């Protein structure tokens, strides 16, 4: 099983960035994909999640309206399009695959597989 997150980097405040999460080794259609992030000195938090069943999406309040999650089932890949980035978005971003229960999408324990993380730094 492998989840490979990529696309991180240094971006100026207000700029865009797109993260990718490519998966292999498990039944793609059975799993929701979530994005989490961990800033220095802080706990890891849920950013967004996309369902495998109906493609429904959910976002943390802090990113709603700025981030968009999508999945390309033909490529076993989930994207996180980030715009209007702020310095407080600086963190290591992780993707994860799981079957979170209702209202539990932001709980790490609900996910079975994790990627290695990609650093996003928002700074001028």
CSV table of C-alpha atoms in Angstrom, one decimal:
chain,number,residue,atom,x,y,z
A,1,UNK,CA,0.0,0.0,0.0
A,2,UNK,CA,1.3,3.4,-0.9
A,3,UNK,CA,0.1,6.9,-0.8
A,4,UNK,CA,2.4,9.4,-2.3
A,5,UNK,CA,1.8,13.1,-1.6
A,6,UNK,CA,3.5,15.7,-3.7
A,7,UNK,CA,3.3,19.2,-4.9
A,8,UNK,CA,4.4,21.1,-1.8
A,9,UNK,CA,6.8,24.0,-1.9
A,10,UNK,CA,7.3,27.7,-1.1
A,11,UNK,CA,4.6,30.1,-2.2
A,12,UNK,CA,3.9,33.7,-1.5
A,13,UNK,CA,0.9,34.8,0.5
A,14,UNK,CA,-2.2,34.9,-1.7
A,15,UNK,CA,-0.8,32.5,-4.1
A,16,UNK,CA,-2.0,29.0,-5.3
A,17,UNK,CA,-0.6,25.6,-5.0
A,18,UNK,CA,-1.9,22.1,-5.9
A,19,UNK,CA,-1.1,19.0,-4.0
A,20,UNK,CA,-1.5,15.5,-5.4
A,21,UNK,CA,-2.0,12.2,-3.6
A,22,UNK,CA,-1.4,9.1,-5.7
A,23,UNK,CA,-2.5,5.8,-4.3
A,24,UNK,CA,-1.7,2.2,-5.0
A,25,UNK,CA,-2.0,-1.2,-3.4
A,26,UNK,CA,-5.6,-1.1,-2.2
A,27,UNK,CA,-9.1,-1.0,-3.6
A,28,UNK,CA,-9.3,2.7,-4.5
A,29,UNK,CA,-13.1,2.8,-4.7
A,30,UNK,CA,-13.6,1.5,-1.2
A,31,UNK,CA,-11.8,4.4,0.5
A,32,UNK,CA,-12.4,8.1,1.2
A,33,UNK,CA,-9.3,10.2,1.0
A,34,UNK,CA,-8.5,12.9,3.5
A,35,UNK,CA,-6.0,15.7,3.7
A,36,UNK,CA,-4.4,16.6,7.0
A,37,UNK,CA,-1.8,19.1,8.0
A,38,UNK,CA,0.6,19.6,10.9
A,39,UNK,CA,2.2,22.9,11.6
A,40,UNK,CA,5.3,23.2,13.8
A,41,UNK,CA,4.3,22.8,17.5
A,42,UNK,CA,0.7,22.0,16.7
A,43,UNK,CA,-1.3,18.8,16.5
A,44,UNK,CA,-2.2,17.4,13.1
A,45,UNK,CA,-5.6,18.6,11.9
A,46,UNK,CA,-8.1,17.5,9.2
A,47,UNK,CA,-8.2,19.8,6.2
A,48,UNK,CA,-10.6,18.1,3.8
A,49,UNK,CA,-12.0,14.8,2.8
A,50,UNK,CA,-13.7,13.4,-0.3
A,51,UNK,CA,-16.0,10.4,-0.3
A,52,UNK,CA,-15.4,7.4,-2.5
A,53,UNK,CA,-19.2,6.7,-2.7
A,54,UNK,CA,-20.7,9.9,-4.0
A,55,UNK,CA,-17.7,12.3,-4.3
A,56,UNK,CA,-19.1,14.4,-1.5
A,57,UNK,CA,-16.6,16.8,0.0
A,58,UNK,CA,-16.1,18.4,3.4
A,59,UNK,CA,-13.7,21.1,4.5
A,60,UNK,CA,-12.3,22.5,7.7
A,61,UNK,CA,-13.7,26.0,8.5
A,62,UNK,CA,-10.3,27.5,8.2
A,63,UNK,CA,-9.9,26.5,4.5
A,64,UNK,CA,-13.5,26.5,3.2
A,65,UNK,CA,-13.8,28.7,0.2
A,66,UNK,CA,-10.1,28.6,-0.5
A,67,UNK,CA,-9.3,24.9,-0.9
A,68,UNK,CA,-10.9,22.5,-3.3
A,69,UNK,CA,-10.5,18.7,-3.1
A,70,UNK,CA,-11.1,16.5,-6.1
A,71,UNK,CA,-10.4,12.9,-7.1
A,72,UNK,CA,-9.5,11.3,-10.5
A,73,UNK,CA,-10.6,7.7,-10.1
A,74,UNK,CA,-8.9,6.8,-13.4
A,75,UNK,CA,-5.6,7.8,-12.0
A,76,UNK,CA,-6.2,6.8,-8.3
A,77,UNK,CA,-5.2,10.4,-7.5
A,78,UNK,CA,-6.7,13.0,-5.2
A,79,UNK,CA,-5.9,16.7,-5.6
A,80,UNK,CA,-6.0,19.6,-3.1
A,81,UNK,CA,-6.2,22.8,-5.0
A,82,UNK,CA,-5.2,25.6,-2.6
A,83,UNK,CA,-5.7,29.3,-3.3
A,84,UNK,CA,-5.4,32.5,-1.4
A,85,UNK,CA,-2.8,30.9,0.8
A,86,UNK,CA,-2.0,32.4,4.1
A,87,UNK,CA,1.1,32.1,6.3
A,88,UNK,CA,-1.0,30.1,8.8
A,89,UNK,CA,-1.4,27.4,6.1
A,90,UNK,CA,2.3,26.6,6.4
A,91,UNK,CA,2.5,23.0,7.5
A,92,UNK,CA,3.3,19.5,6.4
A,93,UNK,CA,0.4,18.1,4.5
A,94,UNK,CA,-0.5,14.5,4.5
A,95,UNK,CA,-3.1,12.4,2.6
A,96,UNK,CA,-4.7,9.4,4.1
A,97,UNK,CA,-7.2,6.7,3.0
A,98,UNK,CA,-9.9,5.4,5.3
A,99,UNK,CA,-13.6,4.8,5.9
A,100,UNK,CA,-14.5,7.5,8.4
A,101,UNK,CA,-17.8,7.3,10.1
A,102,UNK,CA,-20.3,10.1,9.9
A,103,UNK,CA,-18.9,13.3,11.2
A,104,UNK,CA,-15.5,11.6,11.9
A,105,UNK,CA,-13.6,12.6,8.8
A,106,UNK,CA,-11.2,14.7,10.8
A,107,UNK,CA,-10.2,12.0,13.2
A,108,UNK,CA,-6.8,10.4,12.4
A,109,UNK,CA,-7.9,7.0,13.8
A,110,UNK,CA,-10.5,6.7,11.1
A,111,UNK,CA,-7.8,6.3,8.4
A,112,UNK,CA,-5.9,3.2,7.6
A,113,UNK,CA,-3.2,4.3,5.2
A,114,UNK,CA,-1.0,7.5,5.3
A,115,UNK,CA,1.3,9.2,2.8
A,116,UNK,CA,4.7,10.6,3.8
A,117,UNK,CA,3.8,14.3,3.8
A,118,UNK,CA,4.7,17.2,1.7
A,119,UNK,CA,5.9,20.6,3.1
A,120,UNK,CA,3.9,23.7,2.2
A,121,UNK,CA,5.5,27.0,3.2
A,122,UNK,CA,3.6,30.3,2.7
A,123,UNK,CA,6.0,33.2,3.1
A,124,UNK,CA,7.1,36.3,1.3
